GROMACS .gro file of C-alpha atoms in nm:
model
  358
    1MET     CA    1  10.643  11.237   8.026
    2PHE     CA    2  10.747  11.590   8.171
    3TYR     CA    3  10.733  11.531   8.517
    4ILE     CA    4  10.926  11.196   8.450
    5SER     CA    5  11.173  11.422   8.244
    6LEU     CA    6  11.229  11.658   8.541
    7PHE     CA    7  11.247  11.376   8.822
    8PHE     CA    8  11.508  11.174   8.612
    9SER     CA    9  11.725  11.506   8.531
   10MET     CA   10  11.709  11.565   8.904
   11ILE     CA   11  11.836  11.225   8.975
   12ILE     CA   12  12.157  11.284   8.701
   13PHE     CA   13  12.202  11.604   8.799
   14ARG     CA   14  12.234  11.489   9.192
   15PHE     CA   15  12.514  11.215   9.111
   16SER     CA   16  12.664  11.422   8.847
   17LEU     CA   17  12.791  11.618   9.184
   18GLU     CA   18  12.906  11.304   9.415
   19SER     CA   19  13.198  11.453   9.534
   20GLN     CA   20  13.121  11.811   9.501
   21GLU     CA   21  12.983  11.891   9.838
   22ARG     CA   22  12.991  12.272   9.827
   23LEU     CA   23  12.823  12.265   9.494
   24LYS     CA   24  12.552  11.992   9.598
   25ASN     CA   25  12.452  12.228   9.924
   26LEU     CA   26  12.402  12.548   9.658
   27SER     CA   27  12.216  12.299   9.454
   28TYR     CA   28  11.984  12.230   9.736
   29LYS     CA   29  11.910  12.594   9.770
   30VAL     CA   30  11.839  12.683   9.408
   31MET     CA   31  11.587  12.352   9.375
   32LEU     CA   32  11.448  12.456   9.679
   33GLY     CA   33  11.373  12.765   9.513
   34PHE     CA   34  11.263  12.624   9.198
   35LEU     CA   35  11.024  12.356   9.358
   36PHE     CA   36  10.851  12.639   9.570
   37LEU     CA   37  10.774  12.860   9.260
   38PHE     CA   38  10.690  12.533   9.052
   39SER     CA   39  10.439  12.416   9.299
   40GLY     CA   40  10.304  12.779   9.443
   41PHE     CA   41  10.275  12.932   9.122
   42ARG     CA   42  10.140  12.653   8.937
   43PHE     CA   43   9.801  12.707   8.690
   44GLN     CA   44   9.526  12.476   8.689
   45VAL     CA   45   9.721  12.188   8.827
   46GLY     CA   46   9.649  11.927   9.071
   47CYS     CA   47   9.322  11.733   9.133
   48ASP     CA   48   9.207  12.002   9.426
   49TRP     CA   49   9.279  12.329   9.225
   50SER     CA   50   8.890  12.374   9.135
   51ASN     CA   51   8.762  12.288   9.518
   52TYR     CA   52   9.008  12.530   9.651
   53LEU     CA   53   8.912  12.774   9.376
   54LEU     CA   54   8.567  12.744   9.447
   55GLN     CA   55   8.635  12.733   9.866
   56TYR     CA   56   8.832  13.070   9.811
   57GLU     CA   57   8.500  13.247   9.639
   58GLY     CA   58   8.293  13.034   9.881
   59TYR     CA   59   8.443  13.231  10.172
   60ARG     CA   60   8.536  13.556  10.056
   61PHE     CA   61   8.166  13.698  10.176
   62ALA     CA   62   8.154  13.502  10.447
   63GLU     CA   63   8.110  13.566  10.810
   64TRP     CA   64   8.441  13.516  11.000
   65THR     CA   65   8.217  13.404  11.325
   66SER     CA   66   8.003  13.198  11.079
   67ILE     CA   67   8.258  12.959  10.956
   68ILE     CA   68   8.523  12.907  11.229
   69PRO     CA   69   8.259  12.727  11.459
   70SER     CA   70   8.245  12.483  11.148
   71PHE     CA   71   8.549  12.418  11.008
   72THR     CA   72   8.825  12.229  11.175
   73GLU     CA   73   9.108  12.374  11.020
   74PRO     CA   74   9.097  12.700  11.128
   75PHE     CA   75   9.440  12.795  11.017
   76TYR     CA   76   9.324  12.764  10.653
   77ILE     CA   77   9.046  13.005  10.731
   78ALA     CA   78   9.281  13.230  10.883
   79ILE     CA   79   9.526  13.283  10.575
   80LEU     CA   80   9.239  13.291  10.360
   81ARG     CA   81   9.083  13.597  10.564
   82LEU     CA   82   9.447  13.752  10.550
   83ILE     CA   83   9.452  13.709  10.167
   84TYR     CA   84   9.085  13.885  10.119
   85PHE     CA   85   9.190  14.127  10.328
   86LEU     CA   86   9.521  14.242  10.159
   87ASP     CA   87   9.299  14.188   9.833
   88LEU     CA   88   9.492  13.929   9.658
   89SER     CA   89   9.408  13.641   9.394
   90PHE     CA   90   9.343  13.275   9.449
   91MET     CA   91   9.729  13.242   9.281
   92TRP     CA   92   9.875  13.366   9.630
   93LEU     CA   93   9.654  13.126   9.825
   94ASN     CA   94   9.821  12.821   9.662
   95ALA     CA   95  10.182  13.017   9.687
   96VAL     CA   96  10.110  13.059  10.050
   97PHE     CA   97  10.069  12.698  10.148
   98ALA     CA   98  10.343  12.599   9.926
   99GLY     CA   99  10.580  12.835  10.148
  100ILE     CA  100  10.466  12.678  10.455
  101PHE     CA  101  10.512  12.316  10.323
  102PHE     CA  102  10.851  12.390  10.184
  103TYR     CA  103  10.988  12.595  10.513
  104GLY     CA  104  10.878  12.297  10.701
  105VAL     CA  105  11.085  12.041  10.464
  106ASN     CA  106  11.378  12.300  10.464
  107LYS     CA  107  11.399  12.256  10.832
  108LEU     CA  108  11.429  11.883  10.818
  109ALA     CA  109  11.599  11.899  10.476
  110LEU     CA  110  11.916  12.096  10.675
  111ARG     CA  111  11.952  11.795  10.911
  112GLN     CA  112  12.065  11.561  10.675
  113LYS     CA  113  12.382  11.483  10.542
  114ASP     CA  114  12.256  11.531  10.178
  115PRO     CA  115  11.954  11.775  10.172
  116LEU     CA  116  11.945  11.754   9.784
  117ALA     CA  117  11.890  11.381   9.757
  118PHE     CA  118  11.656  11.390  10.052
  119LEU     CA  119  11.459  11.675   9.849
  120ILE     CA  120  11.484  11.494   9.505
  121LEU     CA  121  11.315  11.213   9.698
  122LEU     CA  122  11.019  11.401   9.810
  123PHE     CA  123  10.939  11.531   9.432
  124PRO     CA  124  10.754  11.228   9.284
  125ILE     CA  125  10.481  11.143   9.548
  126LEU     CA  126  10.488  11.408   9.823
  127ILE     CA  127  10.544  11.706   9.628
  128LEU     CA  128  10.289  11.691   9.320
  129ASN     CA  129  10.048  11.524   9.574
  130MET     CA  130  10.051  11.799   9.844
  131PRO     CA  131  10.184  12.140   9.791
  132MET     CA  132  10.070  12.072   9.420
  133SER     CA  133   9.724  11.954   9.471
  134GLY     CA  134   9.592  11.917   9.889
  135ILE     CA  135   9.721  12.227   9.987
  136ARG     CA  136   9.598  12.191  10.334
  137GLN     CA  137   9.770  11.905  10.426
  138GLY     CA  138  10.062  11.979  10.259
  139ALA     CA  139  10.074  12.297  10.515
  140ALA     CA  140  10.037  12.024  10.778
  141ILE     CA  141  10.344  11.797  10.670
  142GLY     CA  142  10.559  12.113  10.662
  143MET     CA  143  10.508  12.166  11.031
  144MET     CA  144  10.512  11.812  11.139
  145CYS     CA  145  10.882  11.834  10.950
  146ILE     CA  146  10.976  12.054  11.201
  147ALA     CA  147  10.785  11.849  11.460
  148PHE     CA  148  10.987  11.578  11.343
  149VAL     CA  149  11.293  11.801  11.432
  150ALA     CA  150  11.199  11.869  11.786
  151PHE     CA  151  11.111  11.498  11.812
  152MET     CA  152  11.514  11.444  11.749
  153ASP     CA  153  11.632  11.705  11.982
  154ARG     CA  154  11.393  11.530  12.237
  155ASN     CA  155  11.221  11.880  12.254
  156PHE     CA  156  10.895  11.845  12.436
  157TRP     CA  157  10.732  12.155  12.429
  158ARG     CA  158  10.826  12.250  12.033
  159TYR     CA  159  10.720  11.926  11.926
  160ILE     CA  160  10.357  11.973  12.085
  161LEU     CA  161  10.365  12.336  11.930
  162TYR     CA  162  10.421  12.233  11.577
  163THR     CA  163  10.207  11.911  11.603
  164ALA     CA  164   9.921  12.152  11.696
  165LEU     CA  165   9.968  12.412  11.402
  166ALA     CA  166   9.987  12.092  11.218
  167VAL     CA  167   9.629  12.014  11.345
  168GLY     CA  168   9.542  12.382  11.257
  169PHE     CA  169   9.572  12.269  10.906
  170HIS     CA  170   9.475  11.940  10.898
  171THR     CA  171   9.278  11.710  11.139
  172SER     CA  172   9.481  11.393  11.024
  173ALA     CA  173   9.792  11.515  11.216
  174LEU     CA  174   9.600  11.450  11.533
  175ILE     CA  175   9.771  11.108  11.524
  176PHE     CA  176  10.095  11.244  11.636
  177PHE     CA  177   9.997  11.343  11.958
  178ALA     CA  178  10.003  10.962  12.051
  179LEU     CA  179  10.423  10.991  12.011
  180LEU     CA  180  10.404  11.230  12.286
  181PRO     CA  181  10.524  10.958  12.534
  182PHE     CA  182  10.861  10.879  12.336
  183VAL     CA  183  10.965  11.267  12.277
  184LYS     CA  184  11.190  11.251  12.585
  185SER     CA  185  11.235  10.874  12.616
  186GLN     CA  186  11.365  10.578  12.369
  187PHE     CA  187  11.145  10.361  12.204
  188SER     CA  188  10.988  10.084  12.383
  189ILE     CA  189  10.734   9.808  12.373
  190LYS     CA  190  10.607   9.962  12.736
  191ARG     CA  191  10.561  10.308  12.589
  192LEU     CA  192  10.452  10.194  12.300
  193LEU     CA  193  10.142  10.043  12.484
  194LEU     CA  194  10.090  10.393  12.673
  195ALA     CA  195  10.078  10.573  12.358
  196ILE     CA  196   9.806  10.373  12.235
  197LEU     CA  197   9.625  10.405  12.602
  198LEU     CA  198   9.670  10.783  12.542
  199SER     CA  199   9.522  10.788  12.211
  200LEU     CA  200   9.207  10.624  12.348
  201PRO     CA  201   9.072  10.946  12.553
  202ALA     CA  202   9.126  11.143  12.224
  203ALA     CA  203   8.980  10.908  11.943
  204TYR     CA  204   8.705  10.905  12.166
  205PHE     CA  205   8.668  11.245  12.214
  206ILE     CA  206   8.698  11.302  11.808
  207TYR     CA  207   8.406  11.036  11.766
  208ILE     CA  208   8.173  11.202  12.000
  209SER     CA  209   8.247  11.563  11.866
  210SER     CA  210   8.133  11.739  11.544
  211ILE     CA  211   8.493  11.652  11.426
  212GLY     CA  212   8.405  11.299  11.426
  213ASP     CA  213   8.135  11.366  11.209
  214ILE     CA  214   8.343  11.566  10.971
  215LEU     CA  215   8.605  11.314  10.950
  216ALA     CA  216   8.329  11.047  10.914
  217ILE     CA  217   8.189  11.242  10.588
  218ARG     CA  218   8.542  11.311  10.424
  219TYR     CA  219   8.714  10.961  10.485
  220LEU     CA  220   8.466  10.674  10.582
  221ASP     CA  221   8.170  10.771  10.392
  222ALA     CA  222   8.299  10.889  10.066
  223GLU     CA  223   8.207  10.749   9.733
  224TYR     CA  224   8.568  10.689   9.608
  225GLU     CA  225   8.848  10.562   9.768
  226ALA     CA  226   9.241  10.640   9.723
  227ALA     CA  227   9.288  10.434   9.413
  228GLY     CA  228   9.679  10.510   9.449
  229ALA     CA  229   9.692  10.414   9.811
  230ILE     CA  230   9.830  10.048   9.749
  231TYR     CA  231  10.134  10.175   9.542
  232ARG     CA  232  10.214  10.486   9.779
  233LEU     CA  233  10.179  10.275  10.083
  234GLY     CA  234  10.331   9.955   9.921
  235SER     CA  235  10.634  10.161   9.857
  236LEU     CA  236  10.667  10.288  10.231
  237LEU     CA  237  10.563   9.932  10.315
  238ILE     CA  238  10.876   9.756  10.145
  239THR     CA  239  11.099  10.069  10.271
  240SER     CA  240  11.001   9.961  10.609
  241ILE     CA  241  11.103   9.584  10.565
  242ILE     CA  242  11.428   9.705  10.434
  243PHE     CA  243  11.468   9.905  10.718
  244PHE     CA  244  11.388   9.668  11.003
  245VAL     CA  245  11.570   9.419  10.806
  246PHE     CA  246  11.894   9.521  10.693
  247PHE     CA  247  11.917   9.854  10.916
  248GLN     CA  248  11.765   9.904  11.212
  249ARG     CA  249  12.076   9.797  11.430
  250LYS     CA  250  12.303  10.022  11.217
  251TRP     CA  251  12.064  10.310  11.250
  252LYS     CA  252  12.058  10.283  11.641
  253THR     CA  253  12.455  10.278  11.641
  254PHE     CA  254  12.564  10.559  11.385
  255PHE     CA  255  12.218  10.769  11.363
  256PRO     CA  256  12.074  10.756  11.751
  257GLN     CA  257  11.914  11.111  11.744
  258GLU     CA  258  11.688  10.982  11.401
  259TYR     CA  259  11.643  10.626  11.571
  260GLY     CA  260  11.298  10.684  11.715
  261ILE     CA  261  11.119  10.930  11.483
  262VAL     CA  262  11.231  10.661  11.210
  263VAL     CA  263  11.133  10.363  11.396
  264LEU     CA  264  10.803  10.493  11.521
  265GLY     CA  265  10.694  10.608  11.144
  266PHE     CA  266  10.772  10.297  10.987
  267LEU     CA  267  10.563  10.093  11.268
  268ILE     CA  268  10.274  10.320  11.191
  269VAL     CA  269  10.354  10.291  10.820
  270ILE     CA  270  10.289   9.907  10.852
  271ALA     CA  271   9.988   9.958  11.021
  272CYS     CA  272   9.827  10.180  10.786
  273PHE     CA  273   9.913   9.925  10.518
  274PHE     CA  274   9.707   9.689  10.678
  275MET     CA  275   9.422   9.938  10.733
  276ILE     CA  276   9.385   9.977  10.333
  277PRO     CA  277   9.095   9.722  10.334
  278PHE     CA  278   8.948   9.939  10.570
  279SER     CA  279   8.972  10.301  10.443
  280SER     CA  280   9.224  10.328  10.197
  281THR     CA  281   9.131  10.714  10.248
  282ILE     CA  282   9.250  10.743  10.583
  283ALA     CA  283   9.559  10.509  10.521
  284ASP     CA  284   9.656  10.702  10.213
  285ARG     CA  285   9.627  11.047  10.411
  286LEU     CA  286   9.852  10.936  10.714
  287GLY     CA  287  10.095  10.740  10.463
  288TYR     CA  288  10.185  11.124  10.288
  289TYR     CA  289  10.337  11.207  10.629
  290PHE     CA  290  10.595  10.943  10.663
  291ILE     CA  291  10.729  10.984  10.303
  292PRO     CA  292  10.968  11.254  10.465
  293ILE     CA  293  11.068  10.975  10.695
  294GLN     CA  294  11.117  10.769  10.384
  295ALA     CA  295  11.349  11.020  10.254
  296LEU     CA  296  11.524  11.060  10.525
  297PHE     CA  297  11.619  10.683  10.543
  298PHE     CA  298  11.712  10.631  10.183
  299ALA     CA  299  11.945  10.986  10.192
  300ARG     CA  300  12.128  10.865  10.497
  301ILE     CA  301  12.192  10.483  10.366
  302PRO     CA  302  12.492  10.631  10.175
  303TYR     CA  303  12.646  10.761  10.488
  304ILE     CA  304  12.670  10.433  10.678
  305PRO     CA  305  13.051  10.355  10.758
  306ASN     CA  306  13.154  10.019  10.595
  307LEU     CA  307  12.830   9.952  10.406
  308LYS     CA  308  12.804   9.629  10.216
  309PHE     CA  309  12.687   9.659   9.880
  310LYS     CA  310  12.670  10.040   9.887
  311PHE     CA  311  12.645  10.121   9.548
  312LEU     CA  312  12.315   9.912   9.542
  313TRP     CA  313  12.169  10.054   9.821
  314THR     CA  314  12.248  10.397   9.690
  315ILE     CA  315  12.053  10.351   9.366
  316LEU     CA  316  11.748  10.127   9.496
  317PRO     CA  317  11.596  10.440   9.640
  318TYR     CA  318  11.571  10.581   9.343
  319ALA     CA  319  11.463  10.314   9.175
  320LEU     CA  320  11.195  10.183   9.363
  321ILE     CA  321  11.077  10.537   9.369
  322SER     CA  322  11.076  10.568   8.979
  323ILE     CA  323  10.918  10.257   8.939
  324VAL     CA  324  10.594  10.382   9.205
  325PHE     CA  325  10.631  10.716   8.997
  326ILE     CA  326  10.623  10.564   8.640
  327GLY     CA  327  10.315  10.306   8.776
  328TRP     CA  328  10.112  10.621   8.913
  329ILE     CA  329  10.152  10.815   8.576
  330SER     CA  330  10.081  10.530   8.384
  331LEU     CA  331   9.769  10.381   8.522
  332SER     CA  332   9.593  10.669   8.714
  333ILE     CA  333   9.286  10.782   8.537
  334LEU     CA  334   9.340  11.127   8.727
  335TYR     CA  335   9.707  11.236   8.577
  336ASP     CA  336   9.612  11.319   8.242
  337ILE     CA  337   9.308  11.525   8.388
  338CYS     CA  338   9.480  11.706   8.693
  339TYR     CA  339   9.849  11.755   8.575
  340ASP     CA  340   9.931  11.746   8.199
  341PRO     CA  341   9.997  12.017   8.067
  342TYR     CA  342  10.169  12.185   8.343
  343LEU     CA  343  10.105  12.584   8.359
  344ASN     CA  344  10.263  12.847   8.542
  345TYR     CA  345  10.160  13.200   8.617
  346ILE     CA  346  10.539  13.309   8.606
  347THR     CA  347  10.593  13.155   8.240
  348GLY     CA  348  10.267  13.244   8.095
  349VAL     CA  349   9.905  13.124   8.130
  350PRO     CA  350   9.622  13.121   7.857
  351SER     CA  351   9.490  13.486   7.778
  352LEU     CA  352   9.135  13.330   7.876
  353GLU     CA  353   9.211  13.289   8.191
  354GLY     CA  354   9.090  13.614   8.313
  355ILE     CA  355   8.722  13.512   8.196
  356TYR     CA  356   8.740  13.236   8.526
  357GLY     CA  357   8.812  13.511   8.770
  358TYR     CA  358   9.167  13.409   8.824
   0.00000   0.00000   0.00000
């Protein structure tokens, strides 16, 4: 109940500031700082906590040259080496990656009319699962948030730069190079076909390289499936349908800068949903990248001029995310193991933690 209470408190707080723009902007900054501390300085929270602790200890004495050729995410190793060089504890690995995630999220949030709503909508699914667990992909998502801003600004080289940085943290971001034909141009079926053709050589290269072997082991030959994929991608699919049925034309008229990335994002979401039977892990991993697009869309809805049923459309996003969040907490066999109880270095951790080398 701790996380549900926190999320509902955020929602109530946001609506209590409905007509107070200055307070909303100030509250966004405070909440951003709070969520960074909440995520970055957690203690024994997140399903990947022990995995990253083992990597932190395992790479400490490995030779730099022996790691890089065999690892597909070099920026992760580079940060590890920097932390070793500065003689920092494992706590700082999580803090650094949380910082990268929230740095990118902040860049995208500041482009919104309501950054506070945008941030709140990210909390239940994206923040709990990425900077609070899968920190490498969390950093990649942070970089892609900046790449999305570059896409909106039609800045071709900036988009390439931040997509490459994202790939350096997590190879799953490679898919976003396929969107290059759309950076300078509007969405069209011809450009969609061109993007698919351009992605084929990259896909073949990955297939024949050692990266392909690593990805196959990680996502195709895994002994487990992403059990929550159907719920997370289901919410994204519902959001996509709502956009294309009710809002696509309005979006093109009122928010043309964001139109391209939102359309492409939701088209890929639909493709990911139908990928679940073949690899729920791949579909789920890719889906996380589009949660910022979902939050962007939902946070913008109240600002569409002359919108009918505005109150309904304003509360619907929070209702949908809440249902998915409560369903995940209620049905997940990992929630109690990974997230409960919540502990934080700042507020104090058990005195026995020193035994384990934290």
